[in-house]
Short mmCIF file of C-alpha atoms and ligand atoms in Angstrom, two decimals:
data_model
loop_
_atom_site.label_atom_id
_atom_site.label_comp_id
_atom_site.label_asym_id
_atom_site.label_seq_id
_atom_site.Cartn_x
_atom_site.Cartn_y
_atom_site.Cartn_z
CA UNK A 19 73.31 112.50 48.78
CA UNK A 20 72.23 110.74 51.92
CA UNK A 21 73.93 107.35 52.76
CA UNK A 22 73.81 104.54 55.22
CA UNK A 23 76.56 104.65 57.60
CA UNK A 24 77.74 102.63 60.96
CA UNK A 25 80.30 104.52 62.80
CA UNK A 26 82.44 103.09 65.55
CA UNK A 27 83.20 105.84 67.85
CA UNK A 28 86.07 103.81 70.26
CA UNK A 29 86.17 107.33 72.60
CA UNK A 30 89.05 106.23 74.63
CA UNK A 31 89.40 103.51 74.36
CA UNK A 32 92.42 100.61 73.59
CA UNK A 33 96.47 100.69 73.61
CA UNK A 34 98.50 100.85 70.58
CA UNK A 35 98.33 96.71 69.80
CA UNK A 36 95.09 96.53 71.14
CA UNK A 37 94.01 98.94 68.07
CA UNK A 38 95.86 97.43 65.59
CA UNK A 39 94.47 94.25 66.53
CA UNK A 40 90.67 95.73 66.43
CA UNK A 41 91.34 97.41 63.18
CA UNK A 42 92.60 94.09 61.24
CA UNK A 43 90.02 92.03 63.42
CA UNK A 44 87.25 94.55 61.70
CA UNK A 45 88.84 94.53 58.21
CA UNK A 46 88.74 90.30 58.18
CA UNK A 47 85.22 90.52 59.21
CA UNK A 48 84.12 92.90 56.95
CA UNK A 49 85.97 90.20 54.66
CA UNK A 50 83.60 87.57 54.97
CA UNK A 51 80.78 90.00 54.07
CA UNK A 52 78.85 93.26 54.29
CA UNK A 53 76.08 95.38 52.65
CA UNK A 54 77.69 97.46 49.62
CA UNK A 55 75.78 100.46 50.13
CA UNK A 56 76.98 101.25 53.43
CA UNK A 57 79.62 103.53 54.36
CA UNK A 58 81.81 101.58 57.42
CA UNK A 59 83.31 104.41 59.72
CA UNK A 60 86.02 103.80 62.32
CA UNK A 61 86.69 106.11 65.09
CA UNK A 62 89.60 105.60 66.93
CA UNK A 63 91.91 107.76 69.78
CA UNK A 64 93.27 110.20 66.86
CA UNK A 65 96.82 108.88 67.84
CA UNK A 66 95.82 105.99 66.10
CA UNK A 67 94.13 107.75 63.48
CA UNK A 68 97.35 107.25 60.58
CA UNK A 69 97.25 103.33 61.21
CA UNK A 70 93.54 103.21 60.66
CA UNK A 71 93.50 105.13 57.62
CA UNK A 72 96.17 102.68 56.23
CA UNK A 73 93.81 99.66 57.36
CA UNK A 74 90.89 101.22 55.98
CA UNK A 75 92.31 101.95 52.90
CA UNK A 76 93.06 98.59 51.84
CA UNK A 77 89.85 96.99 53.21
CA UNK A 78 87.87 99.59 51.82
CA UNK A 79 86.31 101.33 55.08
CA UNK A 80 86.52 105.11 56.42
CA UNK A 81 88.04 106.40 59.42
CA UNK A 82 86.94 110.15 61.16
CA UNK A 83 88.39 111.59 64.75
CA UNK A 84 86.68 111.98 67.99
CA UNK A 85 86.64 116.08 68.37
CA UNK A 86 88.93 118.76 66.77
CA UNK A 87 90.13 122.33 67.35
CA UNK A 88 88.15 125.71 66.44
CA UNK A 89 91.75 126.85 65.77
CA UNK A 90 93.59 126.61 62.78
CA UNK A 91 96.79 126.25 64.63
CA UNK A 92 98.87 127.63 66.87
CA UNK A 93 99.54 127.75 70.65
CA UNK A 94 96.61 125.45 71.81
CA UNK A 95 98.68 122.81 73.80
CA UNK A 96 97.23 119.76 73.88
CA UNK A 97 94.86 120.55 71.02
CA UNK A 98 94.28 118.67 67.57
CA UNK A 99 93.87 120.69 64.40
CA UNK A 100 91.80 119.51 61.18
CA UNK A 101 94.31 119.93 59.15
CA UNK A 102 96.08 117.62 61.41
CA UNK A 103 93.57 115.44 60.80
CA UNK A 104 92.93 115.41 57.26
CA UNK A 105 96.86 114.92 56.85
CA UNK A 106 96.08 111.24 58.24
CA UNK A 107 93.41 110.44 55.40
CA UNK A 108 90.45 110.36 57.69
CA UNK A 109 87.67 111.86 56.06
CA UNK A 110 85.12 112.52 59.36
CA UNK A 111 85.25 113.78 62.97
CA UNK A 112 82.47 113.61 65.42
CA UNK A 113 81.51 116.89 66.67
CA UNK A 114 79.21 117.81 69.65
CA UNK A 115 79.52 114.28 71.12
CA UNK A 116 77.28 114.81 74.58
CA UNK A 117 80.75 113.45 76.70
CA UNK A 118 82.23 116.91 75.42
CA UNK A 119 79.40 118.83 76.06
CA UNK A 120 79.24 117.48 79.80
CA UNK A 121 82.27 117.16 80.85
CA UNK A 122 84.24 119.61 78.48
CA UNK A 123 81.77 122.38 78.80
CA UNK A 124 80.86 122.30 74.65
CA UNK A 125 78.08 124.22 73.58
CA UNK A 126 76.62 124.99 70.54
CA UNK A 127 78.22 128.06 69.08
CA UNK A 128 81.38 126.33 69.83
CA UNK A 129 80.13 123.21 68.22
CA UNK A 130 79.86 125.56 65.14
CA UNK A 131 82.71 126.85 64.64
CA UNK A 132 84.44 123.08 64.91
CA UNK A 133 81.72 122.36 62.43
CA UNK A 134 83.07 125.07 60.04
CA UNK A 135 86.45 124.45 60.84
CA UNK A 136 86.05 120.49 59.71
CA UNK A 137 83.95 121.67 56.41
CA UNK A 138 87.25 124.00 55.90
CA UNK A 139 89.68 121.17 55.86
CA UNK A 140 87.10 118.78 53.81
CA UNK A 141 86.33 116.57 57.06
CA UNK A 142 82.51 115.43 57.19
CA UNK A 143 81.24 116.39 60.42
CA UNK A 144 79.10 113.42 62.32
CA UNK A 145 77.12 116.30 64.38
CA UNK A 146 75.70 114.89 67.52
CA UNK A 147 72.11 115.98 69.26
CA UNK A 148 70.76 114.53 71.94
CA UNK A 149 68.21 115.76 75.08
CA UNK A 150 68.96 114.20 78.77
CA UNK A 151 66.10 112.43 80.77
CA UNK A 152 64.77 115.01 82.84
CA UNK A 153 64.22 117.05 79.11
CA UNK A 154 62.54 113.91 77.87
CA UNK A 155 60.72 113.41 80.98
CA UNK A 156 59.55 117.08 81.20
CA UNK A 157 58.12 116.60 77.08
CA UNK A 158 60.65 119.32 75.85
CA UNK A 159 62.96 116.44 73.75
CA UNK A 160 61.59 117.96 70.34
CA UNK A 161 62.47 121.65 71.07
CA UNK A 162 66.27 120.86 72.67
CA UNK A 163 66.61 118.82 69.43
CA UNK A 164 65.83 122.14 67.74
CA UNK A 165 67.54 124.55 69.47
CA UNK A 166 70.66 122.42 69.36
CA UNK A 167 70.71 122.25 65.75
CA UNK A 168 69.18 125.85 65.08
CA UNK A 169 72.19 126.99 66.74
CA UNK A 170 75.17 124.72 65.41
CA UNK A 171 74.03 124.29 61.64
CA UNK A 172 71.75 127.60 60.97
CA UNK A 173 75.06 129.55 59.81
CA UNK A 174 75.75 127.03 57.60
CA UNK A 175 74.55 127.90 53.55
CA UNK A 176 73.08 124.72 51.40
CA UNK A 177 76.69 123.81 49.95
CA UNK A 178 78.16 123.30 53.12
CA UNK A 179 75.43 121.76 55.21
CA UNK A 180 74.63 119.29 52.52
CA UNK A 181 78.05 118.09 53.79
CA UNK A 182 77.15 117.20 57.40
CA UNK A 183 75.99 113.92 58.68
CA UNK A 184 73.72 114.51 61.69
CA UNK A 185 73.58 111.90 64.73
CA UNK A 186 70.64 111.76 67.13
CA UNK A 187 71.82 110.49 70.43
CA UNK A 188 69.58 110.76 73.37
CA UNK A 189 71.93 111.09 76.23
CA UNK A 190 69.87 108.93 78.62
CA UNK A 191 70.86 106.08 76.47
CA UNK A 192 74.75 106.17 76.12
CA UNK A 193 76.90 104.49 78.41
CA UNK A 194 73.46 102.78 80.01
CA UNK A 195 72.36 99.69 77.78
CA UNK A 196 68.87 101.91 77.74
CA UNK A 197 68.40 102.48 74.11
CA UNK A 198 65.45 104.63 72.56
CA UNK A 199 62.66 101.86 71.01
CA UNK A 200 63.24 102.08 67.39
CA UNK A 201 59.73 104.03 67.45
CA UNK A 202 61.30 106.79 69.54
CA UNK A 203 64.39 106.76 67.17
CA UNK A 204 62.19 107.18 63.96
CA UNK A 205 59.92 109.80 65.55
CA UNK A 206 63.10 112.29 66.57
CA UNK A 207 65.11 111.39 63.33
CA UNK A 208 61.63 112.58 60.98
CA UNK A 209 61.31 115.70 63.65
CA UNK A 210 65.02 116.18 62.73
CA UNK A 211 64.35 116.09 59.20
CA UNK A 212 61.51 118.61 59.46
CA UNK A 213 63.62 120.73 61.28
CA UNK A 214 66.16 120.77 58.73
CA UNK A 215 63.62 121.34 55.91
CA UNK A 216 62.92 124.23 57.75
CA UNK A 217 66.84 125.85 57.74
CA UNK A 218 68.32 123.87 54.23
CA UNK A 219 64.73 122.91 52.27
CA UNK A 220 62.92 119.78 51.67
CA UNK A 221 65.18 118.52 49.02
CA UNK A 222 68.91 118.56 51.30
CA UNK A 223 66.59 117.24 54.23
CA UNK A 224 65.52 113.98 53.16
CA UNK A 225 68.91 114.37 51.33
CA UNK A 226 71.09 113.93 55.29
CA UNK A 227 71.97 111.26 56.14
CA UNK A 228 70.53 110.87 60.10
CA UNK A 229 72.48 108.31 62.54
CA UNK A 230 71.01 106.47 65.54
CA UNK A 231 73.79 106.87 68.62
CA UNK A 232 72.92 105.42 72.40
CA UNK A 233 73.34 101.88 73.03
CA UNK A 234 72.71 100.65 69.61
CA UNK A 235 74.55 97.45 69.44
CA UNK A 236 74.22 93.65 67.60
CA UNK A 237 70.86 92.68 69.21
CA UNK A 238 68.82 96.24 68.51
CA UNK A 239 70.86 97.53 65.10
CA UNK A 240 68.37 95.52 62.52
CA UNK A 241 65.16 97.06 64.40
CA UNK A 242 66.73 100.66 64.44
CA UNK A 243 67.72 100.52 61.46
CA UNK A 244 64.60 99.27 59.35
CA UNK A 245 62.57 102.86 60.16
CA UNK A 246 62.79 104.91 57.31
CA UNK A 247 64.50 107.94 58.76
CA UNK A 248 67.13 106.28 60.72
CA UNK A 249 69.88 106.08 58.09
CA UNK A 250 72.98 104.01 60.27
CA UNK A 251 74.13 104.33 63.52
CA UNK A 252 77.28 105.95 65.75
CA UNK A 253 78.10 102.70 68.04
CA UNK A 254 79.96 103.24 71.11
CA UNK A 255 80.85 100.05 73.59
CA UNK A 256 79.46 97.70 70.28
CA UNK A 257 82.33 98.84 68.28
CA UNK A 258 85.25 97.79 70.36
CA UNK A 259 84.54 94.07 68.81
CA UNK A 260 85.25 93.49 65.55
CA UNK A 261 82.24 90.96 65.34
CA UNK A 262 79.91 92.85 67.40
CA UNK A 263 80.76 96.12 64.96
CA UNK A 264 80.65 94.09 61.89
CA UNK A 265 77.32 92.32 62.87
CA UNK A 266 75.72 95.95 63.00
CA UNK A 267 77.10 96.84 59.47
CA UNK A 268 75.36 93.71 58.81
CA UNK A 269 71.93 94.77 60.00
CA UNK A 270 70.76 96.72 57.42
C1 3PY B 5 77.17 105.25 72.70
O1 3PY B 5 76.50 104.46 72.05
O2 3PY B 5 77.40 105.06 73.91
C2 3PY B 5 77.73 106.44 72.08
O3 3PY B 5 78.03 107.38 72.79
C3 3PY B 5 77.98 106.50 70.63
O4 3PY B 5 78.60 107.69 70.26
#
């Protein structure tokens, strides 16, 4: 069933107090108001990840991790297992972020398997997508978009992909205040959709739930978000204030 969501993804981001601070700061401002049909996501460093779930619980938000293993466990120093993660209460974990596919080498088959691995444990994977400038610039956006999903979600049968929450997140907007115009957002997220009528059927397509990521902060959220296929965001920089984040949650 598709929902709105706004996901703060903190990436790393804030000390211990610094996080406890944001996490209360969010939970008073959600407080003093918010939309109740959208799904508030917090994504923190997953050291912090058992604090935020005990936040979240009482203020009636969601928290998810940054990345996981493709192991189930084992002798992976340094490595994070979904188990691990679902042991803290956090119910999502970003997957295919483009900062892991640059500068951690992640590609799509790998993407996969983390996808199967969170779907396994009961984590909802925020699956990221995204082409860089020169692919926009060249015209080829539409068929990256499709390859990359083709070949992260295509092994996936209806049950389990009607699990996944898909993020489109054009890399030449994150991390550079450019963000796509809300009529480049709604033409990739309806392209998206199409593609994933093609793999799952009409019916879990318009079903997904299909998040904005790149820039999207307190001044663009209410434009992004009124096109019909853009169904929430995954904030980056915009979620490390509790009243920037809160003002997006607010923009629907
Ligand atoms: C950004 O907005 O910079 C992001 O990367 C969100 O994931």
């Amino acid at each position: 069933m598709k929902k709105k969501i706004v996901a703060g993804n903190w990436k790393m981001n804030k000390t211990f107090k610094e996080a406890e601070d944001l996490l209360f700061g969010i939970a008073d401002a959600l407080i003093s108001g918010r939309p109740d049909d959208v799904e508030v996501v917090v994504c923190p460093p997953a050291l912090y990840l058992e604090l935020a779930t005990d936040v979240a619980t009482e203020h009636d938000f969601s928290c998810g991790a940054q990345n996981l293993s493709e192991h189930e466990a084992g002798a992976y120093t340094g490595e994070i297992s979904a188990a691990m993660i679902r042991s803290t209460g956090a119910a999502y974990v970003i997957l295919g972020h483009s900062e892991r596919r640059t500068y951690y080498g992640e590609h799509d088959q790998l993407i996969g398997k983390k996808i199967l691995q969170a779907l396994r444990h009961e984590l909802i994977p925020i699956y990221c997508c995204g082409e860089v400038l020169e692919e926009r610039e060249a015209g080829r956006h539409f068929q990256v978009v499709e390859k990359q999903i083709s070949d992260a979600l295509s092994g996936l049968d209806a049950d389990a992909f009607s699990k996944v929450v898909i993020a489109y997140e054009p890399v030449w907007a994150i991390g550079t205040g450019r963000t796509a115009s809300p009529e480049q957002a709604q033409e990739m997220h309806a392209f998206i959709r199409k593609v994933l009528a093609s793999h799952f059927g009409e019916h879990a397509a318009n079903d997904t739930t299909i998040l904005y990521g790149g820039s999207c902060n307190a001044a663009n959220a209410r434009e992004l978000f009124a096109n019909p296929d853009v169904d929430g965001g995954l904030i980056g920089g915009a979620s490390l204030k509790a009243e920037d984040f809160v003002k997006i949650v607010n923009s629907f």
